[in-house]
CSV table of C-alpha atoms and ligand atoms in Angstrom, one decimal:
chain,number,residue,atom,x,y,z
A,1,MET,CA,-30.6,40.2,43.0
A,2,ASN,CA,-30.9,36.7,41.5
A,3,ILE,CA,-32.2,38.1,38.2
A,4,GLN,CA,-29.2,40.4,38.2
A,5,LYS,CA,-27.0,37.5,38.7
A,6,THR,CA,-28.5,35.5,36.0
A,7,ILE,CA,-28.2,38.4,33.6
A,8,SER,CA,-24.5,38.9,34.4
A,9,SER,CA,-23.8,35.2,33.9
A,10,PHE,CA,-25.6,35.1,30.7
A,11,GLU,CA,-23.6,38.2,29.5
A,12,LEU,CA,-20.4,36.4,30.6
A,13,GLU,CA,-21.3,33.3,28.7
A,14,GLN,CA,-22.1,35.4,25.6
A,15,LYS,CA,-18.8,37.2,26.0
A,16,ASN,CA,-17.0,33.8,26.2
A,17,GLN,CA,-18.8,32.6,23.1
A,18,GLN,CA,-17.8,35.7,21.2
A,19,GLU,CA,-14.2,35.4,22.2
A,20,GLN,CA,-14.2,31.6,21.2
A,21,LEU,CA,-15.7,32.6,17.9
A,22,ALA,CA,-13.1,35.3,17.4
A,23,THR,CA,-10.3,32.8,18.2
A,24,ASN,CA,-11.8,30.2,15.8
A,25,ASN,CA,-12.0,32.9,13.1
A,26,ILE,CA,-8.4,33.9,13.8
A,27,ASP,CA,-7.4,30.2,13.4
A,28,ILE,CA,-9.4,29.9,10.1
A,29,THR,CA,-7.9,33.1,8.8
A,30,LEU,CA,-4.4,31.9,9.8
A,31,GLU,CA,-5.0,28.6,8.1
A,32,GLN,CA,-6.2,30.3,5.0
A,33,SER,CA,-3.3,32.7,4.9
A,34,PHE,CA,-0.9,29.8,5.5
A,35,SER,CA,-2.3,27.9,2.5
A,36,LYS,CA,-2.2,31.1,0.5
A,37,ASN,CA,1.4,31.5,1.3
A,38,LYS,CA,2.1,28.0,0.3
A,39,PRO,CA,0.5,27.6,-3.1
A,40,LEU,CA,2.9,24.8,-4.2
A,41,GLU,CA,2.0,22.7,-1.2
A,42,THR,CA,-1.8,23.2,-1.6
A,43,PHE,CA,-1.4,22.4,-5.3
A,44,LEU,CA,0.6,19.2,-4.6
A,45,LYS,CA,-1.9,18.0,-2.0
A,46,HIS,CA,-4.6,18.0,-4.7
A,47,ALA,CA,-2.4,17.1,-7.8
A,48,CYS,CA,0.0,14.5,-6.4
A,49,TYR,CA,-2.2,11.5,-7.4
A,50,PRO,CA,-3.6,12.9,-10.7
A,51,ILE,CA,-0.1,13.7,-11.9
A,52,LEU,CA,1.0,10.2,-11.0
A,53,MET,CA,-1.9,8.7,-12.8
A,54,SER,CA,-1.2,10.9,-15.8
A,55,ALA,CA,2.4,9.6,-15.8
A,56,VAL,CA,1.0,6.1,-15.8
A,57,ALA,CA,-1.1,6.9,-18.9
A,58,LEU,CA,1.8,8.6,-20.6
A,59,THR,CA,4.2,5.7,-19.9
A,60,ILE,CA,1.7,3.2,-21.3
A,61,PHE,CA,1.1,5.4,-24.4
A,62,CYS,CA,4.8,5.9,-25.0
A,63,GLY,CA,5.4,2.1,-24.5
A,64,PHE,CA,2.8,1.3,-27.3
A,65,TYR,CA,3.2,4.2,-29.6
A,66,PHE,CA,7.1,4.3,-29.8
A,67,SER,CA,7.3,0.4,-29.4
A,68,ILE,CA,9.7,0.8,-26.5
A,69,ASP,CA,10.8,-2.3,-24.7
A,70,PHE,CA,8.2,-2.9,-21.9
A,71,GLY,CA,10.8,-4.0,-19.4
A,72,LEU,CA,12.8,-0.7,-20.1
A,73,CYS,CA,9.6,1.3,-19.7
A,74,ASN,CA,8.9,-0.4,-16.4
A,75,ILE,CA,12.3,0.2,-14.8
A,76,THR,CA,12.4,3.9,-16.0
A,77,PHE,CA,9.0,4.5,-14.6
A,78,LEU,CA,9.9,2.8,-11.3
A,79,PHE,CA,12.8,5.2,-10.7
A,80,CYS,CA,10.9,8.2,-11.9
A,81,THR,CA,8.0,7.4,-9.5
A,82,ILE,CA,10.4,7.1,-6.5
A,83,ILE,CA,12.1,10.4,-7.4
A,84,TYR,CA,8.7,12.2,-7.9
A,85,LEU,CA,7.2,10.9,-4.6
A,86,ALA,CA,10.4,11.6,-2.7
A,87,ILE,CA,10.1,15.2,-3.8
A,88,CYS,CA,6.3,15.3,-2.9
A,89,GLU,CA,7.3,13.9,0.6
A,90,ARG,CA,9.5,17.0,1.2
A,91,PHE,CA,6.8,19.4,0.3
A,92,ILE,CA,3.7,17.7,1.7
A,93,PRO,CA,4.8,15.3,4.4
A,94,TYR,CA,2.3,13.4,6.5
A,95,LYS,CA,4.8,13.2,9.2
A,96,LYS,CA,8.2,15.1,9.1
A,97,GLU,CA,9.7,12.5,11.5
A,98,TRP,CA,9.2,9.8,8.8
A,99,HIS,CA,11.7,11.4,6.4
A,100,PRO,CA,14.5,9.0,5.6
A,101,ASN,CA,18.0,10.2,6.5
A,102,ALA,CA,21.1,9.8,4.2
A,103,LYS,CA,22.0,6.4,5.9
A,104,GLU,CA,18.4,5.1,5.4
A,105,TRP,CA,18.4,6.1,1.8
A,106,ARG,CA,21.6,4.1,1.2
A,107,ARG,CA,20.2,1.1,3.1
A,108,ASP,CA,16.9,1.3,1.2
A,109,GLY,CA,18.9,1.4,-2.1
A,110,ILE,CA,20.4,-2.0,-1.2
A,111,TYR,CA,16.9,-3.3,-0.2
A,112,LEU,CA,15.6,-2.0,-3.5
A,113,PHE,CA,18.2,-4.0,-5.4
A,114,MET,CA,17.3,-7.2,-3.4
A,115,THR,CA,13.6,-6.5,-4.1
A,116,MET,CA,14.4,-6.3,-7.8
A,117,MET,CA,16.4,-9.5,-7.5
A,118,GLY,CA,13.4,-11.2,-5.9
A,119,GLY,CA,11.2,-10.0,-8.7
A,120,ALA,CA,13.7,-11.2,-11.4
A,121,SER,CA,13.9,-14.6,-9.7
A,122,SER,CA,10.2,-15.0,-9.7
A,123,VAL,CA,10.1,-14.2,-13.5
A,124,ALA,CA,12.8,-16.9,-14.1
A,125,ALA,CA,10.8,-19.4,-12.0
A,126,ILE,CA,7.7,-18.6,-14.1
A,127,PHE,CA,9.5,-19.0,-17.4
A,128,TYR,CA,10.9,-22.4,-16.1
A,129,ILE,CA,7.4,-23.6,-15.0
A,130,ALA,CA,6.0,-22.3,-18.4
A,131,SER,CA,8.6,-24.4,-20.2
A,132,LEU,CA,7.3,-27.5,-18.5
A,133,VAL,CA,3.6,-26.7,-18.7
A,134,PRO,CA,2.9,-25.1,-22.1
A,135,PRO,CA,0.8,-22.0,-21.6
A,136,LEU,CA,-2.5,-21.4,-23.3
A,137,ASP,CA,-3.0,-18.7,-25.9
A,138,ALA,CA,-5.4,-16.1,-24.5
A,139,ASN,CA,-7.4,-15.1,-27.5
A,140,ILE,CA,-9.5,-12.3,-26.0
A,141,PRO,CA,-9.6,-8.5,-26.5
A,142,LEU,CA,-6.8,-6.5,-24.9
A,143,TRP,CA,-9.2,-4.5,-22.5
A,144,LEU,CA,-10.6,-7.8,-21.2
A,145,GLU,CA,-7.1,-9.2,-20.7
A,146,ILE,CA,-6.2,-6.1,-18.7
A,147,VAL,CA,-9.3,-6.3,-16.5
A,148,LEU,CA,-8.7,-10.1,-15.9
A,149,THR,CA,-5.0,-9.5,-15.2
A,150,LEU,CA,-5.7,-6.6,-12.7
A,151,LEU,CA,-8.2,-8.7,-10.8
A,152,LEU,CA,-6.2,-11.9,-10.7
A,153,THR,CA,-2.8,-10.4,-9.9
A,154,SER,CA,-4.5,-8.3,-7.2
A,155,LEU,CA,-6.2,-11.4,-5.8
A,156,GLY,CA,-2.9,-13.4,-5.8
A,157,THR,CA,-1.1,-10.5,-4.0
A,158,TYR,CA,-3.9,-10.2,-1.5
A,159,VAL,CA,-4.0,-13.8,-0.6
A,160,PHE,CA,-0.1,-14.0,-0.2
A,161,HIS,CA,0.1,-10.8,1.7
A,162,ARG,CA,-2.7,-11.7,4.1
A,163,ALA,CA,-1.2,-15.2,4.6
A,164,SER,CA,2.1,-13.5,5.4
A,165,HIS,CA,0.5,-11.6,8.3
A,166,GLU,CA,-1.5,-14.6,9.6
A,167,LEU,CA,0.9,-17.5,9.2
A,168,PRO,CA,4.0,-17.4,11.5
A,169,TRP,CA,6.3,-19.1,9.0
A,170,LEU,CA,5.5,-16.4,6.4
A,171,TRP,CA,5.4,-13.6,8.9
A,172,ARG,CA,9.1,-14.2,9.8
A,173,PHE,CA,9.9,-13.0,6.2
A,174,HIS,CA,7.2,-10.3,5.8
A,175,GLY,CA,7.7,-8.8,9.3
A,176,ILE,CA,11.0,-7.4,8.2
A,177,HIS,CA,9.1,-4.9,6.1
A,178,HIS,CA,6.9,-4.0,9.1
A,179,ALA,CA,9.7,-3.7,11.7
A,180,THR,CA,10.6,-0.1,10.8
A,181,HIS,CA,8.8,2.8,12.5
A,182,LYS,CA,8.6,5.0,9.4
A,183,VAL,CA,6.4,4.6,6.3
A,184,ASN,CA,7.9,6.4,3.3
A,185,VAL,CA,8.6,5.9,-0.4
A,186,GLY,CA,12.2,4.8,0.3
A,187,ASN,CA,11.4,1.9,2.7
A,188,ASN,CA,8.7,0.5,0.5
A,189,ALA,CA,11.5,-1.7,-0.9
A,190,LEU,CA,12.5,-2.9,2.6
A,191,ASN,CA,11.7,-6.5,2.0
A,192,HIS,CA,13.1,-9.9,2.4
A,193,ILE,CA,14.1,-11.3,-1.0
A,194,PHE,CA,12.0,-14.5,-0.5
A,195,ASP,CA,8.9,-12.4,0.5
A,196,VAL,CA,9.1,-10.6,-2.8
A,197,PHE,CA,9.7,-13.9,-4.7
A,198,GLY,CA,6.7,-15.6,-3.2
A,199,ARG,CA,4.3,-12.8,-3.6
A,200,ARG,CA,5.2,-12.1,-7.2
A,201,LEU,CA,5.2,-15.9,-8.1
A,202,LEU,CA,1.7,-16.3,-6.8
A,203,ALA,CA,0.4,-13.2,-8.5
A,204,GLN,CA,2.0,-13.7,-11.9
A,205,LEU,CA,2.1,-17.5,-12.5
A,206,PRO,CA,-1.6,-17.8,-13.3
A,207,MET,CA,-1.2,-15.1,-15.9
A,208,ALA,CA,1.7,-16.9,-17.5
A,209,LEU,CA,-0.2,-20.2,-17.6
A,210,ILE,CA,-3.3,-18.6,-19.0
A,211,GLY,CA,-1.2,-17.0,-21.7
A,212,ILE,CA,-2.0,-13.4,-21.0
A,213,SER,CA,-0.2,-11.2,-23.6
A,214,PRO,CA,2.8,-8.9,-22.7
A,215,PRO,CA,0.9,-5.7,-23.5
A,216,ALA,CA,-1.8,-6.5,-20.9
A,217,LEU,CA,0.9,-7.4,-18.3
A,218,PHE,CA,2.7,-4.2,-19.1
A,219,VAL,CA,-0.3,-2.0,-18.5
A,220,VAL,CA,-1.1,-3.6,-15.2
A,221,SER,CA,2.5,-3.6,-14.0
A,222,VAL,CA,2.9,0.2,-14.6
A,223,PHE,CA,-0.3,0.9,-12.6
A,224,ASN,CA,0.8,-1.5,-9.9
A,225,ILE,CA,4.2,0.2,-9.6
A,226,ALA,CA,2.5,3.6,-9.2
A,227,GLN,CA,0.0,2.3,-6.7
A,228,GLY,CA,2.6,0.3,-4.6
A,229,TYR,CA,5.0,3.4,-4.2
A,230,PHE,CA,2.2,5.9,-3.9
A,231,SER,CA,0.4,4.0,-1.1
A,232,HIS,CA,3.7,3.7,0.9
A,233,ALA,CA,4.7,7.4,0.4
A,234,ASN,CA,4.8,9.8,3.4
A,235,VAL,CA,2.5,12.3,1.7
A,236,ASP,CA,-0.4,14.2,3.2
A,237,VAL,CA,-3.0,13.6,0.4
A,238,LYS,CA,-6.7,12.8,0.7
A,239,LEU,CA,-8.3,10.8,-2.0
A,240,GLY,CA,-11.8,11.1,-0.7
A,241,TRP,CA,-14.3,8.7,-2.3
A,242,LEU,CA,-11.4,7.1,-4.4
A,243,ASN,CA,-10.4,5.4,-1.2
A,244,TYR,CA,-13.2,3.0,-1.8
A,245,TRP,CA,-11.8,1.8,-5.1
A,246,VAL,CA,-8.0,2.2,-5.0
A,247,GLY,CA,-5.2,1.8,-2.4
A,248,SER,CA,-3.9,5.0,-0.9
A,249,PRO,CA,-1.4,6.3,1.8
A,250,GLU,CA,-4.4,6.9,4.1
A,251,GLN,CA,-5.2,3.2,4.0
A,252,HIS,CA,-1.6,1.8,3.9
A,253,ARG,CA,-0.5,3.8,6.9
A,254,LEU,CA,-3.2,1.8,8.8
A,255,HIS,CA,-1.9,-1.5,7.4
A,256,HIS,CA,1.4,-0.6,9.3
A,257,SER,CA,-0.4,0.0,12.6
A,258,VAL,CA,0.3,-2.2,15.6
A,259,ASP,CA,-3.4,-2.2,16.4
A,260,ILE,CA,-4.6,-5.2,14.4
A,261,THR,CA,-8.3,-4.1,14.5
A,262,GLU,CA,-7.4,-1.2,12.1
A,263,ALA,CA,-4.4,-2.9,10.2
A,264,GLY,CA,-6.2,-4.6,7.3
A,265,HIS,CA,-5.8,-3.1,3.9
A,266,TYR,CA,-3.6,-5.9,2.3
A,267,SER,CA,-4.1,-4.4,-1.2
A,268,VAL,CA,-2.4,-1.4,-2.5
A,269,ASP,CA,-3.7,-1.6,-6.0
A,270,ILE,CA,-7.6,-2.0,-5.9
A,271,THR,CA,-9.6,-2.4,-2.7
A,272,ILE,CA,-12.1,-4.9,-4.0
A,273,TRP,CA,-10.6,-7.9,-2.1
A,274,ASP,CA,-10.2,-6.1,1.2
A,275,ARG,CA,-13.9,-5.1,1.0
A,276,LEU,CA,-15.0,-8.6,0.1
A,277,PHE,CA,-13.0,-10.4,2.8
A,278,ASN,CA,-13.6,-8.0,5.7
A,279,SER,CA,-10.2,-6.3,5.9
A,280,TYR,CA,-11.2,-2.9,4.9
A,281,PHE,CA,-11.1,-0.5,7.9
A,282,TRP,CA,-10.5,3.0,6.5
A,283,GLN,CA,-12.7,5.8,7.6
A,284,PRO,CA,-12.2,9.5,6.6
A,285,GLY,CA,-9.5,11.1,8.7
A,286,ARG,CA,-8.6,7.8,10.5
A,287,LYS,CA,-4.9,7.8,11.7
A,288,PRO,CA,-2.9,4.8,12.8
A,289,ILE,CA,-2.3,4.5,16.6
A,290,GLU,CA,1.4,3.4,16.3
A,291,ILE,CA,3.5,2.0,13.4
A,292,GLY,CA,5.5,-1.2,13.8
A,293,VAL,CA,5.1,-4.9,14.8
A,294,ARG,CA,3.1,-6.4,17.6
A,295,LYS,CA,6.2,-7.8,19.3
A,296,PRO,CA,9.0,-5.4,18.4
A,297,ASN,CA,11.9,-7.3,19.9
A,298,THR,CA,11.4,-10.3,17.6
A,299,PHE,CA,13.0,-8.7,14.5
A,300,PRO,CA,16.6,-7.2,14.1
A,301,LEU,CA,17.0,-3.5,13.3
A,302,SER,CA,16.2,-2.7,9.7
A,303,ASN,CA,19.7,-1.1,9.2
A,304,ASP,CA,21.3,-4.5,9.8
A,305,ILE,CA,20.7,-6.0,6.4
A,306,PHE,CA,22.6,-9.2,6.7
A,307,LYS,CA,20.9,-10.1,10.1
A,308,ASN,CA,17.5,-9.5,8.4
A,309,LEU,CA,18.5,-11.7,5.5
A,310,ILE,CA,19.2,-14.7,7.7
A,311,HIS,CA,16.6,-13.9,10.4
A,312,PRO,CA,13.8,-16.1,9.0
A,313,PHE,CA,16.0,-19.1,9.0
A,314,ARG,CA,17.2,-18.9,12.6
A,315,LYS,CA,15.6,-21.4,15.0
A,316,LYS,CA,13.2,-19.4,17.1
A,317,LYS,CA,9.7,-19.6,18.3
A,318,TYR,CA,7.6,-17.5,15.8
A,319,TYR,CA,4.3,-15.8,16.1
A,320,SER,CA,2.0,-14.2,13.5
A,321,GLN,CA,1.2,-10.5,13.4
A,322,VAL,CA,-2.5,-11.3,13.6
A,323,PRO,CA,-3.8,-13.0,16.7
A,324,GLU,CA,-6.0,-16.1,16.3
A,325,LYS,CA,-9.3,-14.3,16.9
A,326,ASN,CA,-8.6,-11.8,14.1
A,327,LYS,CA,-7.5,-14.3,11.4
A,328,PHE,CA,-9.3,-15.1,8.1
A,329,GLU,CA,-12.6,-16.4,9.1
A,330,TRP,CA,-13.9,-19.7,7.8
A,331,ARG,CA,-17.1,-18.1,6.4
A,332,PHE,CA,-14.8,-16.3,3.8
A,333,TRP,CA,-13.3,-19.5,2.4
A,334,PRO,CA,-16.2,-20.5,0.1
A,335,ARG,CA,-16.3,-16.9,-1.2
A,336,LEU,CA,-12.6,-16.9,-2.0
A,337,PHE,CA,-12.9,-20.4,-3.6
A,338,VAL,CA,-15.9,-19.3,-5.8
A,339,ILE,CA,-14.3,-16.0,-6.9
A,340,SER,CA,-10.9,-17.4,-7.7
A,341,SER,CA,-12.4,-20.4,-9.5
A,342,ALA,CA,-14.7,-18.2,-11.5
A,343,LEU,CA,-12.0,-15.9,-12.5
A,344,ILE,CA,-9.6,-18.7,-13.6
A,345,THR,CA,-12.5,-20.5,-15.4
A,346,ALA,CA,-13.5,-17.3,-17.2
A,347,ALA,CA,-9.9,-16.8,-18.4
A,348,LEU,CA,-9.6,-20.4,-19.5
A,349,VAL,CA,-12.8,-20.3,-21.4
A,350,MET,CA,-12.0,-17.1,-23.1
A,351,SER,CA,-8.6,-18.3,-24.0
A,352,LEU,CA,-9.8,-21.5,-25.5
A,353,THR,CA,-12.6,-19.9,-27.7
B,1,LIG,ZN1,2.0,-6.2,5.3
């Protein structure tokens, strides 16, 4: 009787397993037929980033070969990148709820204008400082200038961005960018004008003082525009091993997480500084818990542009996004000092020889 019972329970278990297997197979078949029926989506998921990087190469080539004004190349590339990624977002969204509506597009257009004004003001300030302190003449090969510019601008941006999350008086400006609950290509430009000014100034002033040539600055700026908007795009792409070298939407979504333990990833260009200073948390498939700021009621609604403009100057008790225990640790300060000194010294030595 007991043997009979055991046999029938074994048969039942086997039957259940077969049913489960059949269901799984149906799921896999459905998924395969779904991707077969959507070849454009499947193609875009794989080709979104390679197409963008090809556009970077093409823009740089055209800039040099046809001697087009670098500023004109940059601005044309910026708008083409936004349009391209907005189209990709429609076909391969990470989250459909993150699509901007018409009102948000208009709002983000105004923020984009302010972001560009912040960038232009930082360039004006750099020119002014360079007129007071005559820049050196970097006499080094172009490829070396490009590598140096990439590393130094990335380090400057990393330091300013990280400080903006950890210091309350800077977070009051940068938090405006994080107060939204969507991450898409449109709201990448949702910034306070002074936040953009400070970040660009810190990133670009050393280049101007060292005397890095306009061609090297052009190459790095085109790459950085592509990386900045791509990382912020609401696209379902997976870069795989490239995530260990360059910024991506997979990492930057985590940067916008309210959970501080996963919200590092301060760089959107190259990941070297995040990895060196312990703020690299990406793992394959990891998704942010929730998007936004730690204390949501401390910032105005993103749609109220004027309130956001004056918000950092209103007298209020401020906090930082990163609690004390998660801030930059003292053991990293010597590393930061040695690396930045080495890079600047290398640039100075090379420009003087
Ligand atoms: Zn941030």
